[in-house]
Coordinates of C-alpha atoms in Angstrom, one line a residue:
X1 CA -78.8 45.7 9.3
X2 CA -76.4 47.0 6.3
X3 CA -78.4 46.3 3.3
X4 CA -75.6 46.4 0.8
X5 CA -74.4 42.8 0.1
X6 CA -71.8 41.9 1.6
X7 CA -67.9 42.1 -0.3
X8 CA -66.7 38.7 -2.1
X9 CA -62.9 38.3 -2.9
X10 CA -62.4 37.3 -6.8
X11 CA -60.2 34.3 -5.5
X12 CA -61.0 32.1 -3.1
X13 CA -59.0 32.0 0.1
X14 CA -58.1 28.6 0.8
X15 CA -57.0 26.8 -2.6
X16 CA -54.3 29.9 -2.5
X17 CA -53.0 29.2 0.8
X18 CA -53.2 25.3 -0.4
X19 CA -51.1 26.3 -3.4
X20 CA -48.9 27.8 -0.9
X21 CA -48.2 24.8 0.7
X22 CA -47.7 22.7 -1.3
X23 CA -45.4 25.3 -2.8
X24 CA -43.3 24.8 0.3
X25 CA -43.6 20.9 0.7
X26 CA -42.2 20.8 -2.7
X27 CA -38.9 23.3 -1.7
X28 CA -38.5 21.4 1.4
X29 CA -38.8 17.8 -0.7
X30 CA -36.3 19.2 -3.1
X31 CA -33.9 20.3 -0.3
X32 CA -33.6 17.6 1.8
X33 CA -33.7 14.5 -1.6
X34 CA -31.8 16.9 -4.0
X35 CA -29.6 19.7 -2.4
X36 CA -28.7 18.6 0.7
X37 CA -27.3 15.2 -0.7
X38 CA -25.3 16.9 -2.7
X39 CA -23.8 19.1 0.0
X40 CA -23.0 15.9 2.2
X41 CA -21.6 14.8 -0.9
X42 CA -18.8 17.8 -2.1
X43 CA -18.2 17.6 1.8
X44 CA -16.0 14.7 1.8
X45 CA -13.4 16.2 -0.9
X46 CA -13.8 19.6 0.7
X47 CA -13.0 18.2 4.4
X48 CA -10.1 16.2 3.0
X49 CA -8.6 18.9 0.8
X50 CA -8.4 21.3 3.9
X51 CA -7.4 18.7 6.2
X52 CA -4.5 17.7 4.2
X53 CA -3.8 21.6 3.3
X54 CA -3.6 22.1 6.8
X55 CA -1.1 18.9 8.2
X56 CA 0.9 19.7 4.7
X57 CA 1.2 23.7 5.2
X58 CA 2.3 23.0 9.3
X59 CA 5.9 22.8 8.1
X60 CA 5.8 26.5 6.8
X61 CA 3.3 27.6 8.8
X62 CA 3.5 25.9 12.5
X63 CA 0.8 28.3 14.1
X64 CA -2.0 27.8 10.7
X65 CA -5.2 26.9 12.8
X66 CA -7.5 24.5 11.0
X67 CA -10.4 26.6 10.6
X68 CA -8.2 29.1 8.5
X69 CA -7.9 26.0 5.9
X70 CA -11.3 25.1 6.2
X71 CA -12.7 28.2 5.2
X72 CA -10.3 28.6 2.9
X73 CA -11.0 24.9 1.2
X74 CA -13.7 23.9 2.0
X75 CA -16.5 26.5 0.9
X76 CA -14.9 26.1 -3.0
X77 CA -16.0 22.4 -2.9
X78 CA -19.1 23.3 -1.9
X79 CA -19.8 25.5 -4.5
X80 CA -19.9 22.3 -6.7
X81 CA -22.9 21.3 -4.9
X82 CA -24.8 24.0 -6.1
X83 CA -23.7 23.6 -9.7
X84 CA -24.1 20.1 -9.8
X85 CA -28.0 19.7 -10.2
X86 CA -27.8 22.3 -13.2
X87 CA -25.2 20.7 -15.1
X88 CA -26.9 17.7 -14.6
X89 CA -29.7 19.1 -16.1
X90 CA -28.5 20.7 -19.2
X91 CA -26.7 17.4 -19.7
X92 CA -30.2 16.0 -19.7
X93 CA -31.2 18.6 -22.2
X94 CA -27.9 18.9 -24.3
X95 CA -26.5 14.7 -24.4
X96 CA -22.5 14.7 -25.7
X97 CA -24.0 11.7 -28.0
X98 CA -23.0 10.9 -31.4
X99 CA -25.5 13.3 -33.6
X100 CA -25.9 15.8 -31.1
X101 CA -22.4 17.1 -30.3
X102 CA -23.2 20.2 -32.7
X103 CA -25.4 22.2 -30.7
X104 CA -24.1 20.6 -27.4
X105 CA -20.8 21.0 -27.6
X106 CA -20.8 24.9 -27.6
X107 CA -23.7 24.9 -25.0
X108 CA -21.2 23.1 -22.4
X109 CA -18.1 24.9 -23.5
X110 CA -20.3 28.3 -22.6
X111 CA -21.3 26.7 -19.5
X112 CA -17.9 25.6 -18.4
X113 CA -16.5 28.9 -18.7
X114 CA -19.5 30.5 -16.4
X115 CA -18.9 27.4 -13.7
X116 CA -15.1 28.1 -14.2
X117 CA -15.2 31.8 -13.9
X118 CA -17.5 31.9 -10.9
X119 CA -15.5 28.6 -8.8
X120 CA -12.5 30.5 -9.3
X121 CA -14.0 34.1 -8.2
X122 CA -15.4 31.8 -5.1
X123 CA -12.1 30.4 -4.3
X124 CA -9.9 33.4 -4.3
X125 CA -12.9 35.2 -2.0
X126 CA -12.2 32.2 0.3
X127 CA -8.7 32.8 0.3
X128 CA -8.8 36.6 1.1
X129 CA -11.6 35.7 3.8
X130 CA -8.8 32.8 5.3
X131 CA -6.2 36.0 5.7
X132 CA -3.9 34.8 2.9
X133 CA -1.4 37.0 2.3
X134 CA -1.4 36.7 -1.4
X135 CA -5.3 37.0 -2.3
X136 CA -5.3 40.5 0.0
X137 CA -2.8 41.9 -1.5
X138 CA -4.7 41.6 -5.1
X139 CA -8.0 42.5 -5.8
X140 CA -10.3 39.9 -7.1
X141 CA -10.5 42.2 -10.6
X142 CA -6.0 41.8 -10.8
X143 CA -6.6 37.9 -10.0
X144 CA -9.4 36.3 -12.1
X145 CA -8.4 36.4 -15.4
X146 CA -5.1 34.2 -14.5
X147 CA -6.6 32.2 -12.0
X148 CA -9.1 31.4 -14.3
X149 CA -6.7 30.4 -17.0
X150 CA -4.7 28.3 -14.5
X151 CA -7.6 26.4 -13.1
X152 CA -9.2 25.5 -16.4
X153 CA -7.8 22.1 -16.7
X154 CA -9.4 21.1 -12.8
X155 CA -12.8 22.8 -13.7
X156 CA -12.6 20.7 -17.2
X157 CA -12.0 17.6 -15.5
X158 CA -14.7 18.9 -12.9
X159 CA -17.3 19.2 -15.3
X160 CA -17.1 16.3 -17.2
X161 CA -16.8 14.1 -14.1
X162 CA -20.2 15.6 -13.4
X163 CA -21.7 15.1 -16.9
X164 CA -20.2 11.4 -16.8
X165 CA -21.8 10.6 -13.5
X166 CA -24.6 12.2 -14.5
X167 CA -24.9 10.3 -17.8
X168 CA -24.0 7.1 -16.2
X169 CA -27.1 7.5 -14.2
X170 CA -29.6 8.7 -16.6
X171 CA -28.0 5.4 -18.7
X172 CA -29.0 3.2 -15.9
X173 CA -32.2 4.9 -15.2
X174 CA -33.2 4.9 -19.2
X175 CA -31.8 0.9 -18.8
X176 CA -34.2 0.2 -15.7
X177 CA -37.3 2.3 -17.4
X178 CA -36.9 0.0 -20.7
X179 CA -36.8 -3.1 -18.9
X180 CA -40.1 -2.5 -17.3
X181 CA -41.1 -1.2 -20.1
X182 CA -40.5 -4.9 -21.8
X183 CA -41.8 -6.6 -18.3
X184 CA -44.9 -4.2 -18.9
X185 CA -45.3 -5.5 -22.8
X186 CA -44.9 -9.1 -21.6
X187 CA -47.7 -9.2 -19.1
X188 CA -49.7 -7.3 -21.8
X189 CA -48.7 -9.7 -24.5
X190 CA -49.6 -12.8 -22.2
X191 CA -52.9 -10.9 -20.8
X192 CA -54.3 -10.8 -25.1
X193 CA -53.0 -14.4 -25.3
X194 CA -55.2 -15.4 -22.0
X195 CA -58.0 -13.3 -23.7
X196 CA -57.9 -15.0 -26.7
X197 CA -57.6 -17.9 -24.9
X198 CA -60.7 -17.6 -22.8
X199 CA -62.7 -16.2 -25.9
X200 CA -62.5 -19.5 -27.7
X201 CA -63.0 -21.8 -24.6
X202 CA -66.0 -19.8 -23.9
X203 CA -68.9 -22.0 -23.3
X204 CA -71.0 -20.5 -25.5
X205 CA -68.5 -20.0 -28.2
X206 CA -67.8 -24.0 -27.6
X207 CA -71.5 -24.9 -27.5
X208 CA -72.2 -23.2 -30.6
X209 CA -69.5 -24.8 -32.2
X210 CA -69.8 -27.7 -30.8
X211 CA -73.7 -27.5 -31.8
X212 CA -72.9 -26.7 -35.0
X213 CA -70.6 -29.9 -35.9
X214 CA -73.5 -32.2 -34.5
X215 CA -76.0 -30.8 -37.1
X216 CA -72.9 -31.3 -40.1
X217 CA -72.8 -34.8 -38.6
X218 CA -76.4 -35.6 -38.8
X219 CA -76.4 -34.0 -42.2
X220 CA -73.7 -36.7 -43.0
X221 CA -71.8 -33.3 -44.3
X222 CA -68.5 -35.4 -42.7
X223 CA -66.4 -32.9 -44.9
X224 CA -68.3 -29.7 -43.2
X225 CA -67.6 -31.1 -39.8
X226 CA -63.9 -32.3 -40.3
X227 CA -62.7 -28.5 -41.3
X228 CA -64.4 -27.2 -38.5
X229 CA -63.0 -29.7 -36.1
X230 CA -59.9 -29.2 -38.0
X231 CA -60.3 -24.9 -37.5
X232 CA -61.1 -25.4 -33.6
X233 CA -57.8 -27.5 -33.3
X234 CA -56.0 -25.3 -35.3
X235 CA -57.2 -22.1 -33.7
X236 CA -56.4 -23.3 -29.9
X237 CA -53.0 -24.6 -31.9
X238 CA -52.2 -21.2 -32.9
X239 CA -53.0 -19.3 -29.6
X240 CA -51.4 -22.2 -27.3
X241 CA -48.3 -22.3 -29.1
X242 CA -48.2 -18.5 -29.8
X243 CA -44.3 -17.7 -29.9
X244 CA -44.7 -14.7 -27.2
X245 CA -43.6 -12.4 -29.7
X246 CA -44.8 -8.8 -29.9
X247 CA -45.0 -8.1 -33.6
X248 CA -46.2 -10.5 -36.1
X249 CA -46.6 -9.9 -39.8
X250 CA -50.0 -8.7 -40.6
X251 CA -50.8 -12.0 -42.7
X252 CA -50.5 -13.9 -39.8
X253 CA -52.5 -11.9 -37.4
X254 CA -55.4 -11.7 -40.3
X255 CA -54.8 -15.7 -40.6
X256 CA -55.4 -15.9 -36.8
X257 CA -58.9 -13.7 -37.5
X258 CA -59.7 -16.3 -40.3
X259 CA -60.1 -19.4 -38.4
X260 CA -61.7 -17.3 -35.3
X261 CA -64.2 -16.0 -38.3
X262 CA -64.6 -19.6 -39.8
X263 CA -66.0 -20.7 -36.8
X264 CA -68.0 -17.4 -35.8
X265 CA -69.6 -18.2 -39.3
X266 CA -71.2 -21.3 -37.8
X267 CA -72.8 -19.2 -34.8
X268 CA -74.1 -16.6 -37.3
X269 CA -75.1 -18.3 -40.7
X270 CA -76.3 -16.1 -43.1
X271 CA -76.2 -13.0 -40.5
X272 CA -72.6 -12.5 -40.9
X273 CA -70.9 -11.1 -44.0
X274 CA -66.8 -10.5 -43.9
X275 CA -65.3 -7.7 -46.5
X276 CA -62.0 -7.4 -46.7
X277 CA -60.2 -5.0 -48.3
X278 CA -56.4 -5.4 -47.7
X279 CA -53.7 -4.0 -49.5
X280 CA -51.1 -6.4 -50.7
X281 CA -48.5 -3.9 -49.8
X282 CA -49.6 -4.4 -45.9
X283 CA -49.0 -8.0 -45.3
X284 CA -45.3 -8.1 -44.3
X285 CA -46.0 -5.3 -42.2
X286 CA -45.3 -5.6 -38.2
X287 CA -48.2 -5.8 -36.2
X288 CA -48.8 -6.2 -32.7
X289 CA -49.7 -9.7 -32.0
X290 CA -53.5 -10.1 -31.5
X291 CA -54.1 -6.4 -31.6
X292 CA -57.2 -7.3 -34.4
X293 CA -58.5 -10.0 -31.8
X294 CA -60.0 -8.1 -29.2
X295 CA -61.3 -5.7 -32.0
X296 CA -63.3 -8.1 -34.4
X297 CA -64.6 -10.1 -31.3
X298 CA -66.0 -6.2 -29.8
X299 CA -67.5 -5.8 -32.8
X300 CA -69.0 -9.3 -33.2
X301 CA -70.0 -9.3 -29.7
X302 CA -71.3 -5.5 -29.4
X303 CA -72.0 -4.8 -33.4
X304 CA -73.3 -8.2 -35.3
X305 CA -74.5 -10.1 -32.3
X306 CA -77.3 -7.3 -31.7
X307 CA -78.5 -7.2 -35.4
X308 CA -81.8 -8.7 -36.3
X309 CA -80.8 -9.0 -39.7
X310 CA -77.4 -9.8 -42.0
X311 CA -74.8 -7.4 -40.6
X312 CA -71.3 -6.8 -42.2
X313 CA -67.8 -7.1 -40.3
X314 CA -65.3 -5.4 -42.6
X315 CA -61.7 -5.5 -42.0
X316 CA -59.2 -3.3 -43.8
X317 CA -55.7 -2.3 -44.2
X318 CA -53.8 0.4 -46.2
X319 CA -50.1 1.9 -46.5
X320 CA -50.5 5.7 -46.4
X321 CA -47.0 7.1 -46.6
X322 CA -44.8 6.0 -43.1
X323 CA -47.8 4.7 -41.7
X324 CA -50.0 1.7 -41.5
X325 CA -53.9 2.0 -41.0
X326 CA -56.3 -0.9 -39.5
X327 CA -59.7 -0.5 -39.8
X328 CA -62.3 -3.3 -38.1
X329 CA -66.0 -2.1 -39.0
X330 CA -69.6 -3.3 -38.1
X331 CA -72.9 -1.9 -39.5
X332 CA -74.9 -2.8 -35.9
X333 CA -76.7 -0.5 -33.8
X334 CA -73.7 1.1 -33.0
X335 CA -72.5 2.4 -29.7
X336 CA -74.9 2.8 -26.8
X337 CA -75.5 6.4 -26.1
X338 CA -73.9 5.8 -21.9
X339 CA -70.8 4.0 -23.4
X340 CA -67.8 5.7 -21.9
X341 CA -64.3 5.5 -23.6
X342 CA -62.0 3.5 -21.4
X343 CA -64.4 0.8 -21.0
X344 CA -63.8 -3.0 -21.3
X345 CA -60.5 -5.0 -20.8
X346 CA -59.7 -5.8 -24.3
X347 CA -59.8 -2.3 -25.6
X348 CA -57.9 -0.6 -22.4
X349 CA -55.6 -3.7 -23.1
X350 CA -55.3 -2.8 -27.0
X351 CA -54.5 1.2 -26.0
X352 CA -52.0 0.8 -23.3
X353 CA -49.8 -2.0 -25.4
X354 CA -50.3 0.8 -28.4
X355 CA -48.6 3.6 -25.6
X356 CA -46.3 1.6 -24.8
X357 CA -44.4 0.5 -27.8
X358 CA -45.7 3.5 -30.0
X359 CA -45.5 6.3 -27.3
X360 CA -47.7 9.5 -29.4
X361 CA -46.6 8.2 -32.9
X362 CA -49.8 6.2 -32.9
X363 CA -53.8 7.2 -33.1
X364 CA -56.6 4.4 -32.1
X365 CA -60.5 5.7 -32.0
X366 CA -63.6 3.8 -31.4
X367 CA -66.5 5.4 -32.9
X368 CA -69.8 5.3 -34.1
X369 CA -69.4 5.6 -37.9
X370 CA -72.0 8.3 -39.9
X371 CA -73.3 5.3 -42.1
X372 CA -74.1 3.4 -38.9
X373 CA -72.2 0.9 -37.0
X374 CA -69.3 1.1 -35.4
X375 CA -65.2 1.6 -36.5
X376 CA -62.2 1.1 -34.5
X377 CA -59.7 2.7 -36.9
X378 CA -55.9 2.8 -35.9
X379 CA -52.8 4.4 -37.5
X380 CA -49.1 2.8 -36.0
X381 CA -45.7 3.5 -38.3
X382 CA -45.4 1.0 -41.1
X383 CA -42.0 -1.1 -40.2
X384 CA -41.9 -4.4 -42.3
X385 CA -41.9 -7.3 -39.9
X386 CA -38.3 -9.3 -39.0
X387 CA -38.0 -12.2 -41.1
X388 CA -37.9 -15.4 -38.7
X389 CA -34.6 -17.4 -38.7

């Protein structure tokens, strides 16, 4: 038996060959959905132009067989085919829009004249390869130059057909994105409302509140019991008849938080002690509605619920430059050492409305805090909120 250990390659085998394939499944799905459309496409100008080439030429020309006007036509056509899905592209990356034609325009002009140069080089080939009398008695250096001049106006109108189609497209596709982008907010929007919903019909919420107006009653405390009749009412008022809108001004949404807070008052006593520290500068500012909701009932749920003493909820907002920062704090236990980002509807609701209307120009955390608790601290641009009609 050999003794020596036996040779290992530094790569495994089969993720490479894996690579490999997929490699080709990804050529062959970008030939047959991209390339080969486009050929089929350029086709039907290309078969027409030599068909009509060759009825039209028959006059001069009675013995011109169609395949010399085919392969004289009908290859320069298809060269557009394989220019199309780059010009596409760069009019992706370089859009003829109002504030951008600087550094466009000259890309395009440069690109043009590289489309223009080589379709004409391609077409006088085709015409030398069709036996043309003309094209083989020049070489391709003695015709270029003036062929290109002379074709300039078709490759122009060429090009900018493409770009146009191409921007129509990407118009309609940006069009369809944004609408399910707005059907995506919507069913967010409606899923915090049904949340909020559900968090104040919650029978122990209710019970406790509920509970809590009997002992005002039997105290004969009528006034007591009437404002917190009066904050339940007013609380399933507000969320019932929320206006479906997707920013509120920040005095509304903390307004919201104080009748949900008057009434969590009752459940806690003397356990629960609001801060606020608000800047005066923040309250016109657009916020998305019920965004603080889900955040103050995590932390009165997960933070002050689990203290065996008085805890503290603190909310706060500042203006730091362009942007707006929310801050909902507890000084509970904090989070559980297994807690996983991600975790629990409200907050994966709260992030994804955040990506969706803020894209990356937005930060949310969820952390334990080094003076104990927890803080959910987020930073969205400050935009003053519309002023309702």
């Amino acid at each position: 038996m050999d003794p020596r250990p036996s040779a290992t390659l530094p790569f495994p085998v089969a993720p490479r060959r894996h690579a490999e394939a997929a490699a080709v499944r990804a050529a062959g799905h970008w030939l047959l959905h991209r390339l080969v459309p486009m050929l089929l496409l350029w086709s039907v100008p290309g078969l027409l132009s030599a068909t009509a080439l060759y009825f039209v030429i028959q006059h001069e020309e009675p013995g011109l067989r169609f395949r010399t006007a085919l392969i004289w036509q009908y290859p320069p056509w298809l060269f557009w085919a394989l220019v199309t899905l780059p010009i596409l592209a760069l009019g992706r990356r370089f859009r003829l829009e109002p504030g951008t034609l600087r550094n466009a325009v000259p890309v395009h002009l440069a690109a043009l004249f590289a489309v223009s140069t080589a379709h004409t080089a391609a077409a006088l080939y085709c015409g030398q390869l069709a036996g043309r009398p003309w094209y083989l008695q020049n070489t391709l250096a003695q015709m270029l130059p003036l062929s290109v001049l002379k074709s300039l106006p078709f490759e122009l109108v060429s090009y900018l057909g493409v770009l146009a189609v191409g921007s129509a497209l990407d118009y309609h596709r940006r069009f369809r994105e944004g609408e399910l982008a707005q059907a995506q907010l919507a069913t967010q929007l409606a899923q915090a409302q049904l949340d909020a919903l559900k968090m104040q019909l919650h029978p122990h919420f209710l019970f406790n509140t509920l509970n809590a107006i009997s002992v005002l009653v039997r105290k004969q405390d009528t006034g007591a019991a009437v404002r917190m009749l009066t904050g339940v009412s007013e609380l399933l008022r507000m969320a019932l008849h929320n206006t479906g809108r997707q920013h509120v001004p920040l005095k509304e949404e903390l307004d919201f938080l104080e009748r949900y807070l008057d009434l969590e008052q009752a459940r806690f006593h003397d356990r629960l002690n609001v801060h606020r520290r608000i800047e005066a500068a923040t309250l016109d500012a657009q916020v998305p509605n019920l965004l603080l909701q889900p955040l103050v009932e995590n932390a009165l749920k997960h933070g002050i619920a689990r203290c065996s003493s008085a805890c503290t909820l603190e909310l706060s907002a500042a203006r730091r430059g362009d942007w707006l920062q929310l801050e909902v704090r507890d000084d509970g236990p904090g989070l559980r050492a297994d807690w996983q980002e991600g975790s629990g509807i409200g907050l994966a609701n709260v992030r994804a409305r955040l990506r969706q209307l803020y894209g990356d120009a937005h930060r949310f955390t969820l952390e334990n805090h080094p003076d104990g608790g927890v803080r959910a601290w987020l930073e969205i641009p400050f935009a003053p909120a519309e002023r309702a009609p």
